[in-house]
Coordinates of C-alpha atoms in Angstrom, one line a residue:
Chain V
X1 CA -24.8 9.0 -25.3
X2 CA -22.5 8.5 -22.4
X3 CA -19.3 10.4 -22.3
X4 CA -16.6 8.4 -23.9
X5 CA -12.9 7.9 -22.8
X6 CA -10.0 5.8 -23.8
X7 CA -9.3 5.1 -20.1
X8 CA -11.2 5.4 -16.9
X9 CA -9.0 5.1 -13.8
X10 CA -10.6 4.4 -10.4
X11 CA -8.4 5.6 -7.6
X12 CA -5.9 8.5 -7.7
X13 CA -3.0 7.3 -5.7
X14 CA 0.6 7.0 -7.0
X15 CA -0.4 4.2 -9.4
X16 CA -3.6 5.6 -10.8
X17 CA -2.3 9.2 -11.2
X18 CA 0.9 7.9 -12.9
X19 CA -1.1 5.8 -15.4
X20 CA -3.2 8.8 -16.1
X21 CA -0.3 11.3 -16.5
X22 CA 1.6 9.1 -19.0
X23 CA -1.5 8.0 -20.9
X24 CA -2.8 11.5 -21.4
X25 CA 0.7 12.7 -22.4
X26 CA 0.6 9.9 -24.9
X27 CA -2.6 11.2 -26.5
X28 CA -5.3 9.1 -24.7
X29 CA -8.4 10.6 -23.3
X30 CA -8.5 9.8 -19.6
X31 CA -10.9 10.2 -16.7
X32 CA -9.4 9.7 -13.2
X33 CA -11.8 9.5 -10.3
X34 CA -11.3 9.1 -6.6
X35 CA -14.0 8.9 -3.9
X36 CA -12.0 10.9 -1.4
X37 CA -12.2 14.6 -0.6
X38 CA -8.6 14.7 0.3
X39 CA -6.2 12.3 -1.5
X40 CA -3.9 10.3 0.6
X41 CA -5.9 10.8 3.8
X42 CA -6.3 9.1 6.2
X43 CA -2.7 8.2 5.8
X44 CA -2.1 4.4 5.6
X45 CA 1.6 4.5 4.7
X46 CA 5.0 5.3 6.2
X47 CA 5.8 7.4 3.1
X48 CA 9.4 6.2 2.3
X49 CA 10.4 6.2 -1.4
X50 CA 13.7 6.2 -3.2
X51 CA 14.9 9.2 -5.2
X52 CA 15.4 6.9 -8.1
X53 CA 11.8 5.8 -8.0
X54 CA 10.6 9.4 -8.4
X55 CA 13.2 10.3 -11.1
X56 CA 12.4 7.2 -13.1
X57 CA 8.9 8.3 -13.7
X58 CA 9.6 12.0 -14.0
X59 CA 8.2 13.2 -10.7
X60 CA 10.0 16.5 -9.7
X61 CA 11.7 16.4 -6.3
X62 CA 9.4 19.0 -4.9
X63 CA 9.3 20.5 -1.4
X64 CA 5.5 20.4 -1.6
X65 CA 5.5 16.8 -0.6
X66 CA 9.0 16.0 0.7
X67 CA 9.2 15.8 4.5
X68 CA 12.7 14.7 4.9
X69 CA 15.7 13.4 2.9
X70 CA 17.0 9.9 3.7
X71 CA 20.6 8.8 3.4
X72 CA 20.5 5.1 4.3
X73 CA 19.3 2.4 6.6
X74 CA 19.8 0.9 10.0
X75 CA 18.7 -2.7 10.6
X76 CA 18.4 -3.8 14.2
X77 CA 18.1 -7.3 15.7
X78 CA 15.8 -8.0 18.6
X79 CA 18.4 -7.0 21.2
X80 CA 19.4 -3.8 19.5
X81 CA 22.6 -4.7 17.6
X82 CA 22.5 -2.8 14.3
X83 CA 23.8 -3.0 10.7
X84 CA 24.1 0.6 9.5
X85 CA 24.2 1.4 5.8
X86 CA 24.8 5.1 5.6
X87 CA 25.5 6.3 2.1
X88 CA 27.0 9.6 3.4
X89 CA 29.8 7.4 4.6
X90 CA 29.8 4.7 1.9
X91 CA 29.9 7.2 -1.0
X92 CA 30.6 10.5 0.6
X93 CA 31.3 12.3 -2.8
X94 CA 27.8 11.3 -4.0
X95 CA 25.4 11.3 -1.1
X96 CA 24.8 14.0 1.5
X97 CA 23.2 17.3 2.1
X98 CA 26.1 19.5 0.8
X99 CA 26.4 21.0 -2.7
X100 CA 26.6 18.5 -5.5
X101 CA 25.5 15.7 -3.2
X102 CA 22.0 14.1 -3.1
X103 CA 19.8 12.0 -0.9
X104 CA 19.1 8.3 -1.4
X105 CA 15.4 8.8 -0.9
X106 CA 12.7 10.7 1.0
X107 CA 9.9 10.4 3.4
X108 CA 7.0 12.0 1.8
X109 CA 3.6 13.3 3.1
X110 CA 1.2 11.1 1.3
X111 CA -1.6 13.8 1.5
X112 CA 0.6 16.3 -0.4
X113 CA 2.3 13.6 -2.5
X114 CA -0.9 12.1 -3.9
X115 CA -2.4 15.6 -4.5
X116 CA 0.9 16.6 -6.3
X117 CA 0.7 13.5 -8.5
X118 CA -3.0 14.2 -9.4
X119 CA -2.1 17.7 -10.3
X120 CA 0.7 16.5 -12.6
X121 CA -1.9 14.2 -14.2
X122 CA -4.4 16.9 -14.6
X123 CA -1.8 19.2 -16.2
X124 CA -1.0 16.5 -18.6
X125 CA -4.6 16.5 -19.8
X126 CA -6.4 14.1 -17.5
X127 CA -9.9 14.9 -16.4
X128 CA -10.1 14.5 -12.6
X129 CA -13.1 14.0 -10.5
X130 CA -13.0 13.8 -6.7
X131 CA -15.9 12.6 -4.5
X132 CA -16.6 10.1 -7.2
X133 CA -16.8 6.4 -6.4
X134 CA -17.0 3.4 -8.7
X135 CA -20.0 1.2 -8.4
X136 CA -19.4 -1.3 -11.2
X137 CA -18.6 -2.0 -14.8
X138 CA -20.1 -3.8 -17.7
X139 CA -18.5 -4.7 -21.1
X140 CA -20.7 -3.6 -24.0
X141 CA -21.3 -5.1 -27.4
X142 CA -19.1 -2.5 -29.2
X143 CA -16.0 -3.8 -27.4
X144 CA -16.0 -1.0 -24.9
X145 CA -17.3 -1.0 -21.4
X146 CA -19.7 1.1 -19.3
X147 CA -18.4 2.3 -15.9
X148 CA -21.0 3.2 -13.3
X149 CA -20.0 6.0 -11.0
X150 CA -21.5 8.1 -8.2
X151 CA -20.3 11.7 -8.0
X152 CA -21.7 13.9 -5.1
X153 CA -24.7 11.5 -4.9
X154 CA -25.4 11.7 -8.7
X155 CA -25.2 8.5 -10.7
X156 CA -23.2 8.8 -13.9
X157 CA -22.4 6.2 -16.5
X158 CA -19.3 6.7 -18.7
X159 CA -18.0 4.6 -21.5
X160 CA -14.4 3.6 -21.8
X161 CA -12.1 1.2 -23.8
X162 CA -10.2 0.1 -20.7
X163 CA -11.0 0.5 -17.0
X164 CA -8.0 0.7 -14.8
X165 CA -8.5 -0.4 -11.2
X166 CA -6.1 1.6 -9.0
X167 CA -8.2 1.4 -5.9
X168 CA -5.7 0.1 -3.5
X169 CA -5.5 -2.8 -1.2
X170 CA -9.2 -2.7 -0.5
X171 CA -9.8 -2.9 -4.3
X172 CA -13.4 -3.5 -5.3
X173 CA -12.6 -3.2 -9.1
X174 CA -10.8 -6.6 -9.1
X175 CA -13.8 -8.2 -7.4
X176 CA -16.2 -6.8 -10.0
X177 CA -14.2 -8.7 -12.6
X178 CA -14.2 -11.8 -10.5
X179 CA -10.5 -11.9 -10.2
X180 CA -8.9 -13.8 -7.4
X181 CA -7.9 -10.9 -5.1
X182 CA -8.2 -12.5 -1.7
X183 CA -5.2 -12.2 0.5
X184 CA -4.2 -14.7 3.1
X185 CA -4.4 -13.7 6.7
X186 CA -0.8 -15.0 7.1
X187 CA 0.3 -12.4 4.5
X188 CA -1.4 -9.2 5.6
X189 CA 0.3 -7.2 8.3
X190 CA -1.9 -5.1 10.6
X191 CA 0.1 -1.9 11.0
X192 CA -0.1 1.1 13.3
X193 CA 2.2 4.1 13.5
X194 CA 2.5 7.3 15.5
X195 CA 3.9 10.6 14.3
X196 CA 5.8 11.8 17.4
X197 CA 7.7 14.8 18.7
X198 CA 10.8 14.5 20.9
X199 CA 12.4 11.5 19.2
X200 CA 15.8 12.1 17.5
X201 CA 16.6 10.6 14.1
X202 CA 19.6 10.8 11.9
X203 CA 18.5 10.7 8.3
X204 CA 18.2 6.9 8.2
X205 CA 15.3 4.5 7.9
X206 CA 15.5 2.3 11.0
X207 CA 14.1 -1.2 10.8
X208 CA 13.7 -3.3 13.9
X209 CA 13.3 -7.0 13.5
X210 CA 12.5 -9.7 16.1
X211 CA 9.4 -11.7 17.1
X212 CA 9.4 -10.0 20.5
X213 CA 8.6 -6.6 19.0
X214 CA 6.7 -7.4 15.7
X215 CA 5.7 -11.0 15.2
X216 CA 5.5 -11.7 11.5
X217 CA 6.6 -8.2 10.5
X218 CA 9.0 -5.5 11.7
X219 CA 9.0 -2.2 13.6
X220 CA 10.3 1.1 12.2
X221 CA 11.5 4.5 13.1
X222 CA 11.6 7.0 10.3
X223 CA 12.5 10.7 10.2
X224 CA 9.3 12.7 9.4
X225 CA 10.5 16.2 8.9
X226 CA 10.1 19.3 11.2
X227 CA 12.0 17.4 13.9
X228 CA 9.3 14.7 14.1
X229 CA 9.7 11.0 13.8
X230 CA 7.4 8.1 12.9
X231 CA 7.3 5.0 15.1
X232 CA 5.3 2.1 13.8
X233 CA 5.1 -1.7 13.4
X234 CA 3.2 -4.4 11.6
X235 CA 2.2 -7.8 12.9
X236 CA 0.7 -10.9 11.3
X237 CA -2.5 -11.7 13.2
X238 CA -1.9 -15.5 13.2
X239 CA 1.5 -15.0 14.9
X240 CA 0.2 -13.1 17.9
X241 CA -2.9 -12.9 20.1
X242 CA -2.6 -9.1 20.5
X243 CA -3.3 -6.2 18.2
X244 CA -0.7 -4.0 16.5
X245 CA -1.6 -1.3 19.0
X246 CA -0.7 -3.5 21.9
X247 CA 2.6 -4.4 20.3
X248 CA 3.4 -0.8 19.5
X249 CA 2.8 0.2 23.1
X250 CA 5.1 -2.5 24.2
X251 CA 7.8 -1.6 21.7
X252 CA 7.8 2.0 22.8
X253 CA 7.8 1.2 26.6
X254 CA 9.9 -1.9 26.8
X255 CA 12.3 -2.2 23.8
X256 CA 16.0 -1.2 23.7
X257 CA 14.7 2.2 22.5
X258 CA 12.6 2.9 25.6
X259 CA 15.0 5.6 26.8
X260 CA 15.0 7.2 23.4
X261 CA 11.2 7.2 23.3
X262 CA 10.5 8.2 26.9
X263 CA 9.7 11.8 26.1
X264 CA 7.8 11.1 22.9
X265 CA 4.5 12.9 22.3
X266 CA 2.0 11.5 19.8
X267 CA 1.0 14.0 17.2
X268 CA -0.9 11.7 14.8
X269 CA -2.2 8.1 14.7
X270 CA -2.1 6.2 11.4
X271 CA -2.6 2.6 10.4
X272 CA -3.2 0.3 7.5
X273 CA -2.9 -3.2 6.2
X274 CA 0.3 -4.0 4.4
X275 CA 0.5 -7.0 2.2
X276 CA 3.7 -9.2 2.6
X277 CA 2.4 -11.3 -0.3
X278 CA 2.9 -12.3 -3.9
X279 CA 1.5 -10.1 -6.8
X280 CA -1.9 -11.2 -8.1
X281 CA -1.6 -14.0 -10.5
X282 CA -4.1 -12.4 -12.9
X283 CA -4.2 -8.7 -13.1
X284 CA -6.4 -8.3 -16.2
X285 CA -9.9 -9.1 -17.4
X286 CA -12.1 -8.0 -20.3
X287 CA -11.7 -4.2 -20.7
X288 CA -9.9 -4.1 -17.3
X289 CA -6.4 -4.0 -15.8
X290 CA -5.3 -3.6 -12.2
X291 CA -2.3 -1.5 -11.0
X292 CA -0.6 -0.6 -7.7
X293 CA -1.8 -2.1 -4.5
X294 CA -4.9 -3.3 -6.2
X295 CA -2.7 -5.7 -8.3
X296 CA -0.7 -6.3 -5.1
X297 CA 2.4 -4.6 -6.6
X298 CA 4.0 -4.4 -3.2
X299 CA 7.4 -5.4 -2.1
X300 CA 6.8 -8.6 0.0
X301 CA 10.0 -8.0 2.1
X302 CA 9.6 -4.3 3.0
X303 CA 5.9 -3.8 2.4
X304 CA 6.9 -0.8 0.3
X305 CA 4.5 0.0 -2.5
X306 CA 5.1 3.6 -3.8
X307 CA 8.0 2.7 -6.1
X308 CA 6.2 -0.3 -7.5
X309 CA 3.0 1.7 -8.0
X310 CA 4.9 4.4 -9.9
X311 CA 6.9 2.2 -12.1
X312 CA 4.1 -0.2 -12.7
X313 CA 1.8 2.7 -13.5
X314 CA 4.2 4.0 -16.1
X315 CA 4.5 0.6 -17.6
X316 CA 0.7 0.1 -17.8
X317 CA 0.3 3.5 -19.5
X318 CA 3.0 2.6 -22.1
X319 CA 1.3 -0.7 -22.8
X320 CA -2.1 0.9 -23.2
X321 CA -0.9 3.7 -25.5
X322 CA 0.7 1.1 -27.7
X323 CA -2.2 -1.3 -27.6
X324 CA -5.0 1.3 -28.2
X325 CA -3.1 2.9 -31.1
X326 CA -4.1 0.0 -33.3
X327 CA -7.5 0.8 -34.9
X328 CA -10.2 -1.6 -34.0
X329 CA -8.0 -3.5 -31.6
X330 CA -9.8 -5.7 -29.0
X331 CA -9.6 -5.0 -25.3
X332 CA -10.7 -8.6 -24.3
X333 CA -8.8 -10.2 -21.5
X334 CA -6.5 -12.2 -23.8
X335 CA -5.4 -9.0 -25.5
X336 CA -4.7 -7.2 -22.2
X337 CA -2.6 -10.0 -20.9
X338 CA 0.3 -8.3 -22.6
X339 CA 0.3 -5.7 -19.8
X340 CA 0.9 -8.4 -17.2
X341 CA 3.6 -10.0 -19.4
X342 CA 5.4 -6.7 -19.7
X343 CA 5.1 -6.1 -15.9
X344 CA 6.4 -9.5 -15.0
X345 CA 9.4 -9.0 -17.2
X346 CA 10.2 -5.6 -15.9
X347 CA 9.3 -6.0 -12.2
X348 CA 7.1 -8.9 -11.3
X349 CA 9.6 -11.7 -11.7
X350 CA 11.9 -10.0 -9.1
X351 CA 8.9 -9.5 -6.8
X352 CA 8.1 -13.2 -7.0
X353 CA 11.7 -14.0 -6.1
X354 CA 11.4 -11.7 -3.1
X355 CA 8.2 -13.4 -2.1
X356 CA 9.9 -16.8 -2.1
X357 CA 12.8 -15.3 0.0
X358 CA 10.3 -13.9 2.5
X359 CA 8.3 -17.1 2.6
X360 CA 11.4 -19.1 3.5
X361 CA 12.0 -16.8 6.5
X362 CA 8.6 -17.2 7.9
X363 CA 8.4 -20.9 7.3
X364 CA 11.1 -21.3 10.0
X365 CA 9.2 -22.6 13.0
X366 CA 11.9 -22.0 15.6
X367 CA 11.6 -18.3 16.7
X368 CA 15.3 -17.5 17.4
X369 CA 16.2 -19.1 14.0
X370 CA 13.5 -17.2 12.2
X371 CA 14.6 -13.9 13.9
X372 CA 18.2 -14.4 12.9
X373 CA 17.1 -15.3 9.3
X374 CA 14.9 -12.2 9.1
X375 CA 17.6 -9.9 10.4
X376 CA 20.0 -11.3 7.9
X377 CA 17.5 -11.1 5.0
X378 CA 16.7 -7.4 5.8
X379 CA 20.4 -6.6 6.1
X380 CA 21.1 -8.2 2.8
X381 CA 18.2 -6.6 1.1
X382 CA 19.4 -3.1 2.0
X383 CA 23.0 -3.9 1.3
X384 CA 24.5 -1.5 -1.3
X385 CA 25.3 -4.6 -3.5
X386 CA 21.8 -6.1 -3.2
X387 CA 20.3 -7.2 -6.6
X388 CA 17.0 -5.8 -5.4
X389 CA 18.1 -2.2 -4.9
X390 CA 15.7 -0.9 -7.5
X391 CA 12.5 -2.7 -6.4
Chain R
X1 CA -12.2 -19.1 15.4
X2 CA -14.5 -19.4 12.4
X3 CA -18.2 -19.6 13.0
X4 CA -20.7 -20.7 10.5
X5 CA -23.6 -18.8 12.0
X6 CA -24.1 -15.4 10.4
X7 CA -22.9 -12.4 12.4
X8 CA -23.3 -8.7 12.4
X9 CA -20.2 -6.7 13.0
X10 CA -20.0 -3.8 15.4
X11 CA -17.2 -1.2 15.1
X12 CA -16.1 0.8 18.0
X13 CA -15.8 4.0 16.0
X14 CA -13.9 5.8 18.7
X15 CA -10.8 3.5 18.2
X16 CA -11.3 3.0 14.5
X17 CA -8.5 4.7 12.5
X18 CA -10.1 4.1 9.1
X19 CA -7.1 2.1 8.0
X20 CA -9.0 -0.2 5.7
X21 CA -7.3 -3.4 6.8
X22 CA -10.6 -5.1 7.6
X23 CA -11.8 -4.5 4.0
X24 CA -8.5 -5.6 2.6
X25 CA -8.7 -9.0 4.3
X26 CA -12.5 -9.5 3.8
X27 CA -13.3 -12.4 1.5
X28 CA -16.9 -11.2 0.9
X29 CA -18.0 -10.1 -2.5
X30 CA -17.6 -6.5 -3.7
X31 CA -19.6 -4.0 -1.8
X32 CA -19.4 -5.4 1.7
X33 CA -18.3 -2.0 2.9
X34 CA -19.5 0.8 5.1
X35 CA -19.4 4.5 4.0
X36 CA -16.4 4.9 6.3
X37 CA -14.3 2.3 4.4
X38 CA -14.7 -0.4 7.0
X39 CA -16.5 -3.7 6.6
X40 CA -20.3 -3.4 6.5
X41 CA -22.1 -3.1 9.8
X42 CA -25.6 -2.8 8.5
X43 CA -26.1 -6.4 7.3
X44 CA -25.3 -9.9 8.2
X45 CA -22.0 -11.6 7.2
X46 CA -22.7 -15.2 6.4
X47 CA -19.1 -16.2 6.1
X48 CA -18.3 -15.2 9.7
X49 CA -14.6 -16.0 9.2
X50 CA -13.8 -13.1 11.6
X51 CA -10.5 -12.3 9.9
X52 CA -11.5 -8.6 10.0
X53 CA -11.5 -8.8 13.8
X54 CA -8.0 -10.4 14.0
X55 CA -6.4 -7.9 11.5
X56 CA -7.7 -4.8 13.1
X57 CA -4.7 -2.8 14.4
X58 CA -6.8 -1.2 17.2
X59 CA -8.8 -4.3 18.1
X60 CA -12.1 -2.4 17.7
X61 CA -14.3 -4.8 15.7
X62 CA -16.7 -7.2 17.5
X63 CA -19.7 -9.1 16.4
X64 CA -23.0 -10.5 17.6
X65 CA -24.6 -13.6 16.2
X66 CA -27.7 -13.2 14.0
X67 CA -30.5 -14.9 15.8
X68 CA -32.5 -17.4 13.8
X69 CA -35.4 -15.7 12.1
X70 CA -33.8 -12.4 13.0
X71 CA -33.2 -9.5 10.7
X72 CA -30.8 -10.0 7.8

């Protein structure tokens, strides 16, 4: 007989590993698989995450993955005028690097972060297999499902009550179930970033708006630890005839930061697709749920997805522990809908609201009007009094 | 931009950064993927929407038309 689990999770990123860690701690038997040899690589993420997001799901603030602490934000308009939100000045008793003070968030190394999260899951009792890809799944008559895997070229079938698709933006698991996962070209930003030497930063996440630099998206300069910085941008393909690479080159050489960047040396090249889109309308099917980027749990204003993956992962685990504790309970789609209901209530409704805010910005046809609107929206979003601080 | 005639994609691997954006935007069914986490390059794409080419951050995806009666 095939090996049996309560949960099989495909993809060991922040979402998958967090589902696994909480589910195993709650007594479920869990298999977590990832096709990679090194989690988090190649890096497709800027790595910014709030301290609150880590503490909320019990992730220790460990030097193993933290590259640099963050104390606030700087939002720039196209010409370089900035709104600075530095918590070291706003709340100097609370935020800072001195004793008794703390950072607002961190830039993490996704390679070390993802490995750390898998280690935490493994220590909580999760069985973890690297170099293992998912090939498909099939519900079975006993109310469970078979999951077809390939591990170091060997085909293996395991049986599980629920399959958790945590396989990222490129998710295949959602497609297996026939879920509507397709993302619109107007809502996926093509992103490129360079890790660079010789660019000064000051503990702030810097966000540069303006059609001139990043049509449909924004550019960023983040501190990256060891004196390095990360310069990147994302563009919406329908709003430009050029690639992200072309725009990044222009941003570095021609923007109001060209003097600041003139001695920069590129140490690493990274890229990815970042959804500036709504969550999936249906994130469950028979014996299956989706979490993290695979469910498009990504902030549509910032493109940030670590916080939403962690908190959504914990929420999924809590639902599954509760649901599977009932003897003989069904794992048909209608029964797993409760997961999505819980998620909408805790996080999703706010993400939908953010999506509508973002859509209003990009429906402005006039470019200067849109630029002004985006700058204002970003400045409001990061304002200390923003209602979205915790998304 | 969209062509109805099937195409075969070609990826300039030298510029590819394995970012996965092409797979993320691809409307094909599950499995239209190369071993390097890009869209498939070993078989024809009959949708030919070319969205993968436009999302590519390094502009390194091109295509050729599949000739009639040619390989599939």
